[in-house]
């Protein structure tokens, strides 16, 4: 089956809508655009698909009501705009879906909700339960309380994380661009890349940053598409004005082919979602064992410990030259490991003989 047929037939779909697709600086939310998108979403759901919406636009929706002339740059004003705009945003989605008798459930997430395993699983349960109750989840970053400069970086990355969180069969990124080009299409001469099978297809591609209303841009969409595809989820990048075509035959835009096997939820969390709280430095023999032979990491191969972490935290794993080569869930506190470095398991007490990082909890970069 072709990648586009796979996306067209996906039973569970996450759709990300960019700020520029539903807001303007002058007038805030454009309900006609939201209605057009919901018409396309409803058609896809009537065809048998389960759908989650990741919607940007809270800050953009708050600009006009607050009398601002452009997207604010300081964090406090961004959060103020988001607090005003988020209410209008979810009301607009709710009113539009209500035309079809659909109930909307708002889910606001911060990076911390994804980075910490307990919150990560709770968010997953909430989204799963909303869908089981036939409500349409509308997900956005909780911009009003996020403290690290609005945090995931952009909603494209959030959408990729949510797609894996809910076990989606496809991710559709809708914005003001109709696909991935090998240059800036506004300058002319750029070529549309119809399909991305792997990194080689991106050689020479120049991706820019966001516009007046959004924080993303093509660079963030490309990064999110690669993240999702790497985890086993096919991706379609298309224009929001062509949502109906994107969510039916999927014969427009740029399609990203997914890796053949889906990454487990735990390994995906370790690789893409979790914060790291320190690092372990390995000797050459340990690097070969854990990366080349996919073995568990033992204390004998660790030469140094950095950071303050505890058993169950995620840490970076570094080669002798300091380069990061993997991430993993460590079994010991940093203080415990300090006395174990370079020691063979037979030289340790029985309670310290288990692997420092089990192979099942280790993901190479």
Coordinates of C-alpha atoms in Angstrom, one line a residue, residues 26 44-45 104 110 142 187 199 208 231 244 325:
X26 CA -6.3 42.4 12.7
X44 CA -13.3 12.1 7.9
X45 CA -15.0 11.0 11.1
X104 CA -15.4 19.0 22.4
X110 CA 2.8 21.6 29.2
X142 CA -1.0 25.5 28.2
X187 CA 11.1 33.6 -3.9
X199 CA 17.1 11.7 5.3
X208 CA 12.7 28.7 7.6
X231 CA 8.4 6.6 15.7
X244 CA -10.8 18.3 2.7
X325 CA 25.1 8.6 21.8

